[in-house]
Amino acid sequence: MSTKNVFIFCLGKELLEGSVLDRNGNFMAKAVDKLAFRVQSIQTLDEVEDEMVRSFQAALAQKPSYIMTTGGMGPGHDDITRQAVAKAAGLPLVRDERAVEMLGRSYKRLVAKGIAKNAELHDGRLTMADVPQGSICYENPIGTAPAVRLRVEDTTFFLLPR
């Protein structure tokens, strides 16, 4: 299999129900194509852990250069992208202290804009800082959940909030 292949996963029941139009898969595919990488697959998945893990493992087995996800990164009970990727990679979830700091800044920014009522990092919000061991987190300048990069053998995951 070519080492320049990319799998894109768009996550969320709302996409499958048609209540939200997915624009992220299209945006990412165009960007990947401009870099002369081949998008091997774009899949839309419900946030069902077993289904996500199987899909991520099937993609990993093909040894692509990248696996990109969008969605499922928030504080909700069904936002399980980080957990599913960790399970697919055989890694534990760990709390990333840099991600905690990023979340703190994000919520303070959202409070200042009147979008959020408080900046408290309660347990629900802190789940966004739990990432597969070995991940590198990137600050989200628009929303809250940090983006995550994870290397699994020869494949790099990019977990992106929607």
Tab-separated table of C-alpha atoms in Angstrom:
chain	number	residue	atom	x	y	z
A	1	MET	CA	0.000	0.000	0.000
A	2	SER	CA	1.244	3.491	-0.797
A	3	THR	CA	2.706	5.387	2.134
A	4	LYS	CA	0.962	8.529	0.877
A	5	ASN	CA	-2.566	7.326	1.603
A	6	VAL	CA	-4.957	9.094	3.945
A	7	PHE	CA	-8.126	7.909	5.654
A	8	ILE	CA	-10.651	10.530	6.793
A	9	PHE	CA	-13.294	9.768	9.408
A	10	CYS	CA	-16.167	12.160	10.068
A	11	LEU	CA	-17.788	11.291	13.385
A	12	GLY	CA	-21.247	11.949	14.723
A	13	LYS	CA	-24.756	10.578	14.615
A	14	GLU	CA	-25.990	14.021	13.542
A	15	LEU	CA	-24.090	13.576	10.269
A	16	LEU	CA	-25.699	10.197	9.602
A	17	GLU	CA	-29.169	11.512	10.440
A	18	GLY	CA	-28.707	14.437	8.066
A	19	SER	CA	-29.344	17.059	10.732
A	20	VAL	CA	-25.823	18.463	10.205
A	21	LEU	CA	-24.151	18.756	6.828
A	22	ASP	CA	-20.553	17.508	6.818
A	23	ARG	CA	-18.250	20.064	5.275
A	24	ASN	CA	-15.120	18.961	7.109
A	25	GLY	CA	-14.570	15.761	5.102
A	26	ASN	CA	-14.708	17.751	1.870
A	27	PHE	CA	-12.409	20.463	3.235
A	28	MET	CA	-9.842	17.922	4.461
A	29	ALA	CA	-9.960	15.915	1.217
A	30	LYS	CA	-9.226	19.038	-0.839
A	31	ALA	CA	-6.321	19.978	1.446
A	32	VAL	CA	-4.884	16.450	1.337
A	33	ASP	CA	-5.206	16.325	-2.457
A	34	LYS	CA	-3.325	19.635	-2.806
A	35	LEU	CA	-0.454	18.030	-0.873
A	36	ALA	CA	-0.372	15.215	-3.462
A	37	PHE	CA	-1.552	12.607	-0.975
A	38	ARG	CA	-4.276	10.150	-1.946
A	39	VAL	CA	-7.487	10.092	0.041
A	40	GLN	CA	-8.176	6.380	0.171
A	41	SER	CA	-11.451	6.652	2.060
A	42	ILE	CA	-13.832	9.117	3.680
A	43	GLN	CA	-16.144	7.443	6.171
A	44	THR	CA	-18.909	8.817	8.338
A	45	LEU	CA	-19.331	6.919	11.589
A	46	ASP	CA	-21.755	7.014	14.474
A	47	GLU	CA	-20.101	7.509	17.844
A	48	VAL	CA	-20.332	3.850	18.807
A	49	GLU	CA	-17.043	2.788	20.360
A	50	ASP	CA	-16.828	-0.768	18.973
A	51	GLU	CA	-17.640	0.417	15.442
A	52	MET	CA	-15.117	3.230	15.671
A	53	VAL	CA	-12.372	0.963	17.041
A	54	ARG	CA	-12.928	-1.623	14.285
A	55	SER	CA	-12.864	1.075	11.602
A	56	PHE	CA	-9.688	2.653	12.982
A	57	GLN	CA	-8.007	-0.756	13.268
A	58	ALA	CA	-8.977	-1.636	9.684
A	59	ALA	CA	-7.488	1.653	8.487
A	60	LEU	CA	-4.317	1.138	10.567
A	61	ALA	CA	-3.881	-2.349	9.068
A	62	GLN	CA	-3.485	-0.720	5.652
A	63	LYS	CA	-0.578	1.370	6.956
A	64	PRO	CA	-1.598	4.775	5.597
A	65	SER	CA	0.530	7.840	6.196
A	66	TYR	CA	-2.326	9.576	7.985
A	67	ILE	CA	-5.668	8.921	9.592
A	68	MET	CA	-7.652	12.092	10.177
A	69	THR	CA	-10.779	12.394	12.294
A	70	THR	CA	-13.196	15.247	12.759
A	71	GLY	CA	-15.770	15.366	15.540
A	72	GLY	CA	-16.335	13.521	18.773
A	73	MET	CA	-13.797	15.581	20.709
A	74	GLY	CA	-16.048	17.589	23.031
A	75	PRO	CA	-17.061	17.062	26.652
A	76	GLY	CA	-20.254	15.129	25.876
A	77	HIS	CA	-20.803	11.519	26.943
A	78	ASP	CA	-20.849	10.473	23.268
A	79	ASP	CA	-17.626	12.320	22.354
A	80	ILE	CA	-15.405	9.239	22.389
A	81	THR	CA	-12.953	9.733	19.533
A	82	ARG	CA	-9.926	9.928	21.840
A	83	GLN	CA	-10.972	6.757	23.663
A	84	ALA	CA	-11.659	4.823	20.453
A	85	VAL	CA	-8.310	5.804	18.919
A	86	ALA	CA	-6.512	4.824	22.135
A	87	LYS	CA	-8.243	1.459	22.150
A	88	ALA	CA	-7.529	0.884	18.435
A	89	ALA	CA	-3.854	1.689	19.042
A	90	GLY	CA	-3.636	-0.376	22.233
A	91	LEU	CA	-2.731	2.650	24.336
A	92	PRO	CA	-4.046	3.982	27.645
A	93	LEU	CA	-5.722	7.359	27.957
A	94	VAL	CA	-3.714	9.828	30.031
A	95	ARG	CA	-4.471	13.336	31.254
A	96	ASP	CA	-2.289	15.807	29.353
A	97	GLU	CA	-1.474	18.781	31.587
A	98	ARG	CA	-0.717	21.025	28.612
A	99	ALA	CA	-4.189	20.211	27.256
A	100	VAL	CA	-5.659	21.166	30.660
A	101	GLU	CA	-3.936	24.560	30.370
A	102	MET	CA	-5.265	24.943	26.817
A	103	LEU	CA	-8.787	24.178	27.999
A	104	GLY	CA	-8.453	26.781	30.751
A	105	ARG	CA	-7.477	29.445	28.240
A	106	SER	CA	-10.255	28.393	25.843
A	107	TYR	CA	-12.979	28.639	28.469
A	108	LYS	CA	-11.697	31.998	29.718
A	109	ARG	CA	-11.818	33.265	26.127
A	110	LEU	CA	-15.368	31.945	25.663
A	111	VAL	CA	-16.524	33.552	28.921
A	112	ALA	CA	-14.998	36.878	27.839
A	113	LYS	CA	-16.955	36.649	24.566
A	114	GLY	CA	-20.166	35.801	26.404
A	115	ILE	CA	-20.352	32.348	24.794
A	116	ALA	CA	-19.814	30.368	28.019
A	117	LYS	CA	-21.156	31.217	31.473
A	118	ASN	CA	-18.125	30.089	33.465
A	119	ALA	CA	-14.559	28.917	32.957
A	120	GLU	CA	-14.655	26.129	35.537
A	121	LEU	CA	-12.818	23.011	34.423
A	122	HIS	CA	-15.133	20.432	35.963
A	123	ASP	CA	-14.752	16.699	35.372
A	124	GLY	CA	-16.838	16.731	32.191
A	125	ARG	CA	-14.705	19.413	30.578
A	126	LEU	CA	-11.458	17.828	31.745
A	127	THR	CA	-12.222	14.691	29.716
A	128	MET	CA	-11.122	16.736	26.691
A	129	ALA	CA	-7.582	16.610	28.104
A	130	ASP	CA	-7.565	12.796	28.269
A	131	VAL	CA	-5.627	11.619	25.231
A	132	PRO	CA	-3.916	8.445	24.031
A	133	GLN	CA	-0.499	8.095	25.666
A	134	GLY	CA	2.203	9.653	23.483
A	135	SER	CA	-0.111	12.257	21.945
A	136	ILE	CA	0.808	15.843	21.230
A	137	CYS	CA	-1.984	18.371	21.773
A	138	TYR	CA	-2.570	21.623	19.894
A	139	GLU	CA	-4.565	24.588	21.139
A	140	ASN	CA	-7.966	25.184	19.585
A	141	PRO	CA	-8.219	28.913	18.759
A	142	ILE	CA	-11.961	28.737	18.032
A	143	GLY	CA	-13.552	26.116	20.282
A	144	THR	CA	-12.390	24.221	23.327
A	145	ALA	CA	-11.163	20.675	22.642
A	146	PRO	CA	-7.482	20.567	21.695
A	147	ALA	CA	-6.509	18.880	18.449
A	148	VAL	CA	-4.420	15.741	18.939
A	149	ARG	CA	-1.569	14.193	16.971
A	150	LEU	CA	-0.525	10.614	17.635
A	151	ARG	CA	2.038	8.433	15.903
A	152	VAL	CA	1.179	4.711	15.716
A	153	GLU	CA	4.009	2.865	13.972
A	154	ASP	CA	4.195	4.449	10.484
A	155	THR	CA	0.792	6.152	10.663
A	156	THR	CA	0.038	9.548	12.170
A	157	PHE	CA	-3.425	10.243	13.540
A	158	PHE	CA	-4.804	13.774	13.567
A	159	LEU	CA	-7.870	14.088	15.793
A	160	LEU	CA	-9.596	17.345	14.994
A	161	PRO	CA	-12.580	18.955	16.707
A	162	ARG	CA	-15.477	19.839	14.439
